[in-house]
PDB file of C-alpha atoms and ligand atoms in Angstrom:
ATOM      1  CA  MET C  21      55.436 116.728 117.710  1.00  0.00           C
ATOM      2  CA  ASN C  22      57.559 113.635 119.499  1.00  0.00           C
ATOM      3  CA  THR C  23      55.095 110.570 118.195  1.00  0.00           C
ATOM      4  CA  ILE C  24      52.780 110.334 115.201  1.00  0.00           C
ATOM      5  CA  SER C  25      50.442 107.495 114.273  1.00  0.00           C
ATOM      6  CA  ILE C  26      50.197 105.813 111.096  1.00  0.00           C
ATOM      7  CA  ASN C  27      47.920 103.137 110.672  1.00  0.00           C
ATOM      8  CA  GLY C  28      48.713 101.901 114.117  1.00  0.00           C
ATOM      9  CA  GLU C  29      51.930 102.149 113.927  1.00  0.00           C
ATOM     10  CA  VAL C  30      54.044 104.514 115.721  1.00  0.00           C
ATOM     11  CA  PHE C  31      56.743 106.816 114.942  1.00  0.00           C
ATOM     12  CA  SER C  32      59.036 108.400 117.644  1.00  0.00           C
ATOM     13  CA  LEU C  33      61.561 112.063 117.296  1.00  0.00           C
ATOM     14  CA  MET C  34      65.028 110.337 116.252  1.00  0.00           C
ATOM     15  CA  PHE C  35      66.083 114.119 115.252  1.00  0.00           C
ATOM     16  CA  SER C  36      64.462 117.175 115.606  1.00  0.00           C
ATOM     17  CA  GLU C  37      64.561 120.125 112.752  1.00  0.00           C
ATOM     18  CA  ALA C  38      67.287 122.174 114.717  1.00  0.00           C
ATOM     19  CA  GLU C  39      70.036 118.989 115.597  1.00  0.00           C
ATOM     20  CA  ILE C  40      69.310 118.097 111.581  1.00  0.00           C
ATOM     21  CA  LEU C  41      70.113 121.784 110.548  1.00  0.00           C
ATOM     22  CA  ARG C  42      73.177 122.163 113.667  1.00  0.00           C
ATOM     23  CA  ARG C  43      74.895 118.949 111.671  1.00  0.00           C
ATOM     24  CA  ILE C  44      74.344 119.932 108.274  1.00  0.00           C
ATOM     25  CA  LYS C  45      76.263 123.381 108.932  1.00  0.00           C
ATOM     26  CA  GLU C  46      79.162 121.230 110.348  1.00  0.00           C
ATOM     27  CA  ILE C  47      79.388 118.863 107.450  1.00  0.00           C
ATOM     28  CA  ALA C  48      79.046 121.798 104.930  1.00  0.00           C
ATOM     29  CA  ARG C  49      82.314 123.592 106.742  1.00  0.00           C
ATOM     30  CA  THR C  50      84.168 120.459 105.969  1.00  0.00           C
ATOM     31  CA  ILE C  51      82.826 119.823 102.519  1.00  0.00           C
ATOM     32  CA  SER C  52      83.750 123.577 101.581  1.00  0.00           C
ATOM     33  CA  THR C  53      87.432 123.255 102.860  1.00  0.00           C
ATOM     34  CA  ASP C  54      87.814 120.012 101.435  1.00  0.00           C
ATOM     35  CA  TYR C  55      86.596 121.128  97.745  1.00  0.00           C
ATOM     36  CA  LEU C  56      88.304 124.634  98.602  1.00  0.00           C
ATOM     37  CA  GLY C  57      89.024 126.118  95.081  1.00  0.00           C
ATOM     38  CA  LYS C  58      87.485 123.354  93.151  1.00  0.00           C
ATOM     39  CA  THR C  59      83.421 123.346  91.711  1.00  0.00           C
ATOM     40  CA  PRO C  60      82.082 119.808  92.654  1.00  0.00           C
ATOM     41  CA  ILE C  61      78.916 118.652  91.259  1.00  0.00           C
ATOM     42  CA  PHE C  62      76.560 117.801  93.832  1.00  0.00           C
ATOM     43  CA  VAL C  63      74.187 114.466  92.699  1.00  0.00           C
ATOM     44  CA  GLY C  64      71.128 114.246  94.404  1.00  0.00           C
ATOM     45  CA  VAL C  65      69.781 111.023  94.213  1.00  0.00           C
ATOM     46  CA  LEU C  66      66.044 111.362  93.947  1.00  0.00           C
ATOM     47  CA  ASN C  67      63.205 111.666  95.895  1.00  0.00           C
ATOM     48  CA  GLY C  68      64.769 111.460  99.056  1.00  0.00           C
ATOM     49  CA  ALA C  69      67.834 113.657  98.877  1.00  0.00           C
ATOM     50  CA  VAL C  70      66.277 116.515  97.562  1.00  0.00           C
ATOM     51  CA  ILE C  71      65.507 118.165 100.752  1.00  0.00           C
ATOM     52  CA  PHE C  72      69.055 117.519 102.631  1.00  0.00           C
ATOM     53  CA  LEU C  73      70.576 118.544  99.317  1.00  0.00           C
ATOM     54  CA  SER C  74      68.606 121.511  99.098  1.00  0.00           C
ATOM     55  CA  ASP C  75      69.664 122.462 103.076  1.00  0.00           C
ATOM     56  CA  LEU C  76      73.357 121.094 102.363  1.00  0.00           C
ATOM     57  CA  VAL C  77      73.996 123.418  99.347  1.00  0.00           C
ATOM     58  CA  ARG C  78      72.907 126.629 101.106  1.00  0.00           C
ATOM     59  CA  GLU C  79      75.748 125.843 103.589  1.00  0.00           C
ATOM     60  CA  VAL C  80      78.434 125.615 101.885  1.00  0.00           C
ATOM     61  CA  THR C  81      80.409 128.274 100.692  1.00  0.00           C
ATOM     62  CA  VAL C  82      82.350 126.888  97.252  1.00  0.00           C
ATOM     63  CA  ASP C  83      81.119 127.580  93.869  1.00  0.00           C
ATOM     64  CA  LEU C  84      79.378 123.977  92.892  1.00  0.00           C
ATOM     65  CA  GLU C  85      76.803 122.771  90.559  1.00  0.00           C
ATOM     66  CA  VAL C  86      73.675 120.567  91.121  1.00  0.00           C
ATOM     67  CA  ASP C  87      72.033 117.618  88.951  1.00  0.00           C
ATOM     68  CA  PHE C  88      69.995 114.462  89.974  1.00  0.00           C
ATOM     69  CA  LEU C  89      70.114 110.903  89.443  1.00  0.00           C
ATOM     70  CA  LYS C  90      67.148 108.699  89.863  1.00  0.00           C
ATOM     71  CA  LEU C  91      67.248 105.376  91.130  1.00  0.00           C
ATOM     72  CA  SER C  92      63.992 102.618  91.435  1.00  0.00           C
ATOM     73  CA  SER C  93      63.062 102.921  94.905  1.00  0.00           C
ATOM     74  CA  TYR C  94      61.817 100.685  97.795  1.00  0.00           C
ATOM     75  CA  GLY C  95      57.918 100.982  96.666  1.00  0.00           C
ATOM     76  CA  ASP C  96      55.653 100.652  98.935  1.00  0.00           C
ATOM     77  CA  GLU C  97      58.018  98.289 101.205  1.00  0.00           C
ATOM     78  CA  LYS C  98      60.294  99.012 104.435  1.00  0.00           C
ATOM     79  CA  PHE C  99      62.752  96.671 103.081  1.00  0.00           C
ATOM     80  CA  SER C 100      65.208  96.789  99.946  1.00  0.00           C
ATOM     81  CA  SER C 101      64.125  94.754  97.413  1.00  0.00           C
ATOM     82  CA  GLY C 102      67.755  93.926  96.480  1.00  0.00           C
ATOM     83  CA  SER C 103      67.724  95.129  92.980  1.00  0.00           C
ATOM     84  CA  VAL C 104      68.418  98.680  91.165  1.00  0.00           C
ATOM     85  CA  LYS C 105      67.429 100.380  88.332  1.00  0.00           C
ATOM     86  CA  LEU C 106      68.778 103.830  86.698  1.00  0.00           C
ATOM     87  CA  LEU C 107      65.702 105.911  86.269  1.00  0.00           C
ATOM     88  CA  LYS C 108      66.961 108.779  85.354  1.00  0.00           C
ATOM     89  CA  ASP C 109      70.881 109.695  84.142  1.00  0.00           C
ATOM     90  CA  PHE C 110      72.874 112.745  84.838  1.00  0.00           C
ATOM     91  CA  ASP C 111      72.558 115.734  82.863  1.00  0.00           C
ATOM     92  CA  VAL C 112      75.982 116.626  82.451  1.00  0.00           C
ATOM     93  CA  HIS C 113      79.091 115.527  81.119  1.00  0.00           C
ATOM     94  CA  ILE C 114      80.866 113.982  84.489  1.00  0.00           C
ATOM     95  CA  GLY C 115      84.415 113.284  83.081  1.00  0.00           C
ATOM     96  CA  GLY C 116      87.043 115.362  85.037  1.00  0.00           C
ATOM     97  CA  ARG C 117      84.766 116.881  87.593  1.00  0.00           C
ATOM     98  CA  ASP C 118      84.550 116.427  91.339  1.00  0.00           C
ATOM     99  CA  ILE C 119      81.356 114.438  91.744  1.00  0.00           C
ATOM    100  CA  LEU C 120      79.596 114.104  94.986  1.00  0.00           C
ATOM    101  CA  ILE C 121      76.808 111.774  95.688  1.00  0.00           C
ATOM    102  CA  VAL C 122      73.994 113.201  98.016  1.00  0.00           C
ATOM    103  CA  GLU C 123      71.903 110.357  99.681  1.00  0.00           C
ATOM    104  CA  ASP C 124      69.109 110.998 102.288  1.00  0.00           C
ATOM    105  CA  ILE C 125      70.085 107.540 103.892  1.00  0.00           C
ATOM    106  CA  VAL C 126      72.265 104.254 103.058  1.00  0.00           C
ATOM    107  CA  ASP C 127      71.036 101.378 104.021  1.00  0.00           C
ATOM    108  CA  THR C 128      72.353  98.078 102.360  1.00  0.00           C
ATOM    109  CA  GLY C 129      74.263  99.971 100.227  1.00  0.00           C
ATOM    110  CA  LEU C 130      73.265  98.794  96.885  1.00  0.00           C
ATOM    111  CA  SER C 131      72.224 102.116  95.548  1.00  0.00           C
ATOM    112  CA  ILE C 132      75.980 103.777  96.009  1.00  0.00           C
ATOM    113  CA  GLU C 133      77.441 100.972  94.622  1.00  0.00           C
ATOM    114  CA  PHE C 134      75.337 100.803  91.664  1.00  0.00           C
ATOM    115  CA  ILE C 135      76.245 104.756  91.256  1.00  0.00           C
ATOM    116  CA  LYS C 136      79.666 104.463  91.673  1.00  0.00           C
ATOM    117  CA  LYS C 137      79.758 101.388  88.788  1.00  0.00           C
ATOM    118  CA  LEU C 138      77.891 104.237  86.591  1.00  0.00           C
ATOM    119  CA  VAL C 139      80.158 107.276  87.566  1.00  0.00           C
ATOM    120  CA  PHE C 140      83.750 105.364  87.604  1.00  0.00           C
ATOM    121  CA  PRO C 141      83.477 104.668  83.664  1.00  0.00           C
ATOM    122  CA  ARG C 142      82.866 107.985  82.523  1.00  0.00           C
ATOM    123  CA  ASN C 143      86.378 109.267  84.534  1.00  0.00           C
ATOM    124  CA  PRO C 144      85.058 111.915  86.733  1.00  0.00           C
ATOM    125  CA  ALA C 145      88.125 113.455  89.289  1.00  0.00           C
ATOM    126  CA  SER C 146      87.109 112.705  92.130  1.00  0.00           C
ATOM    127  CA  VAL C 147      84.047 110.863  93.593  1.00  0.00           C
ATOM    128  CA  LYS C 148      82.758 111.139  97.294  1.00  0.00           C
ATOM    129  CA  VAL C 149      79.470 110.796  98.474  1.00  0.00           C
ATOM    130  CA  VAL C 150      77.433 112.207 101.460  1.00  0.00           C
ATOM    131  CA  THR C 151      74.504 111.183 103.350  1.00  0.00           C
ATOM    132  CA  LEU C 152      72.791 112.278 106.251  1.00  0.00           C
ATOM    133  CA  LEU C 153      71.891 108.881 107.866  1.00  0.00           C
ATOM    134  CA  HIS C 154      74.061 105.823 107.609  1.00  0.00           C
ATOM    135  CA  LYS C 155      72.386 102.507 109.284  1.00  0.00           C
ATOM    136  CA  LYS C 156      75.013 100.781 110.822  1.00  0.00           C
ATOM    137  CA  LYS C 157      75.382  97.277 109.946  1.00  0.00           C
ATOM    138  CA  SER C 158      78.208  95.380 111.018  1.00  0.00           C
ATOM    139  CA  GLN C 159      79.016  93.403 108.553  1.00  0.00           C
ATOM    140  CA  GLN C 160      79.613  95.979 105.796  1.00  0.00           C
ATOM    141  CA  ASN C 161      82.261  98.515 105.357  1.00  0.00           C
ATOM    142  CA  GLN C 162      81.154 100.970 103.137  1.00  0.00           C
ATOM    143  CA  ASN C 163      83.224 104.280 102.048  1.00  0.00           C
ATOM    144  CA  ILE C 164      81.511 107.134 102.705  1.00  0.00           C
ATOM    145  CA  GLU C 165      82.987 110.436 103.282  1.00  0.00           C
ATOM    146  CA  TYR C 166      80.823 112.846 104.924  1.00  0.00           C
ATOM    147  CA  VAL C 167      77.942 110.842 107.425  1.00  0.00           C
ATOM    148  CA  GLY C 168      75.494 112.970 109.057  1.00  0.00           C
ATOM    149  CA  PHE C 169      74.586 110.469 111.817  1.00  0.00           C
ATOM    150  CA  GLU C 170      74.739 106.859 112.105  1.00  0.00           C
ATOM    151  CA  ILE C 171      71.599 105.079 113.166  1.00  0.00           C
ATOM    152  CA  PRO C 172      70.515 101.583 114.146  1.00  0.00           C
ATOM    153  CA  ASP C 173      68.883  99.506 111.520  1.00  0.00           C
ATOM    154  CA  GLU C 174      65.356 100.764 112.239  1.00  0.00           C
ATOM    155  CA  PHE C 175      63.085 102.391 109.568  1.00  0.00           C
ATOM    156  CA  VAL C 176      63.146 105.948 109.677  1.00  0.00           C
ATOM    157  CA  ILE C 177      60.612 108.522 107.894  1.00  0.00           C
ATOM    158  CA  GLY C 178      60.568 112.582 107.542  1.00  0.00           C
ATOM    159  CA  TYR C 179      62.780 114.840 106.012  1.00  0.00           C
ATOM    160  CA  GLY C 180      62.918 113.573 102.776  1.00  0.00           C
ATOM    161  CA  LEU C 181      62.425 109.963 103.621  1.00  0.00           C
ATOM    162  CA  ASP C 182      59.180 108.133 102.805  1.00  0.00           C
ATOM    163  CA  HIS C 183      56.725 105.997 103.785  1.00  0.00           C
ATOM    164  CA  SER C 184      55.050 104.687 100.408  1.00  0.00           C
ATOM    165  CA  GLN C 185      55.718 108.022  99.229  1.00  0.00           C
ATOM    166  CA  LYS C 186      54.462 110.382 102.385  1.00  0.00           C
ATOM    167  CA  TYR C 187      55.740 111.826 105.159  1.00  0.00           C
ATOM    168  CA  ARG C 188      58.808 113.655 103.025  1.00  0.00           C
ATOM    169  CA  ASN C 189      57.509 117.042 104.355  1.00  0.00           C
ATOM    170  CA  LEU C 190      57.815 116.035 108.259  1.00  0.00           C
ATOM    171  CA  ARG C 191      60.327 118.155 109.596  1.00  0.00           C
ATOM    172  CA  GLY C 192      62.539 115.849 111.680  1.00  0.00           C
ATOM    173  CA  ILE C 193      63.098 112.574 111.774  1.00  0.00           C
ATOM    174  CA  TYR C 194      60.980 109.722 113.158  1.00  0.00           C
ATOM    175  CA  ARG C 195      61.874 106.220 114.041  1.00  0.00           C
ATOM    176  CA  LEU C 196      59.250 103.118 113.573  1.00  0.00           C
ATOM    177  CA  THR C 197      58.679 102.235 117.130  1.00  0.00           C
ATOM    178  CA  LYS C 198      58.270  98.550 118.086  1.00  0.00           C
TER     179      LYS C 198
HETATM  180  P1  IMP Q 228      70.079 101.017 100.131  1.00  0.00           P
HETATM  181  O1  IMP Q 228      70.762 100.802  98.315  1.00  0.00           O
HETATM  182  O2  IMP Q 228      70.173  99.801 100.850  1.00  0.00           O
HETATM  183  O3  IMP Q 228      71.745 102.008 100.689  1.00  0.00           O
HETATM  184  O4  IMP Q 228      69.086 102.016 100.090  1.00  0.00           O
HETATM  185  C1  IMP Q 228      68.957 103.773  99.758  1.00  0.00           C
HETATM  186  C2  IMP Q 228      67.623 103.825  99.715  1.00  0.00           C
HETATM  187  O5  IMP Q 228      65.953 103.351 100.220  1.00  0.00           O
HETATM  188  C3  IMP Q 228      67.779 105.351 100.345  1.00  0.00           C
HETATM  189  O6  IMP Q 228      67.749 106.189  99.280  1.00  0.00           O
HETATM  190  C4  IMP Q 228      65.957 105.640 100.367  1.00  0.00           C
HETATM  191  O7  IMP Q 228      65.320 105.923  99.402  1.00  0.00           O
HETATM  192  C5  IMP Q 228      65.570 103.967 100.801  1.00  0.00           C
HETATM  193  N1  IMP Q 228      65.903 103.715 102.283  1.00  0.00           N
HETATM  194  C6  IMP Q 228      66.491 102.987 103.137  1.00  0.00           C
HETATM  195  N2  IMP Q 228      66.376 102.819 104.375  1.00  0.00           N
HETATM  196  C7  IMP Q 228      64.671 103.875 104.441  1.00  0.00           C
HETATM  197  C8  IMP Q 228      64.453 104.398 105.880  1.00  0.00           C
HETATM  198  O8  IMP Q 228      64.632 103.645 106.801  1.00  0.00           O
HETATM  199  N3  IMP Q 228      62.967 105.094 105.455  1.00  0.00           N
HETATM  200  C9  IMP Q 228      62.809 105.473 104.027  1.00  0.00           C
HETATM  201  N4  IMP Q 228      63.636 105.473 103.210  1.00  0.00           N
HETATM  202  C10 IMP Q 228      64.750 104.008 103.178  1.00  0.00           C
END
């Protein structure tokens, strides 16, 4: 399936399931080496990161824990509203722990910035970010330790990423064609 039509908009395949899983294995190898001897907490940012997180953690070979944060989302829009709110906090204490924030996509970077401000005052041992996709915007210099794929500034769906809450279950990642 190389293109999908949704309400008159056409989405075309950007990354196949096989390409995504191959890249996740590579990232997981690096993470497993970097966290050797530690027990990091993988913190999935709901809802989009759920699918990436579940594939990623099963490829990581060090002991780990999983927790989730939920932030307010784009709603039905294709662009960031510019404001972020916390809808669900950590369930565990993160003081002294190694925190790996797991995102599906970093776009404006506002969500990551918000999470770091939430996390740092709680004195974790370390905070790193892994994102499957990173929208490259030349004016930004975000500090993201692990990136699956750099992509242009385009709207994408599938593999956890939604369009009005739907299409998260597509196995590949699709871009909106102009
Ligand atoms: P940021 O705060 O602008 O970096 O946006 C992060 C969040 O926006 C992601 O976790 C996604 O939920 C959502 N998002 C950003 N770009 C897209 C996209 O192209 N498709 C679907 N969701 C997106």
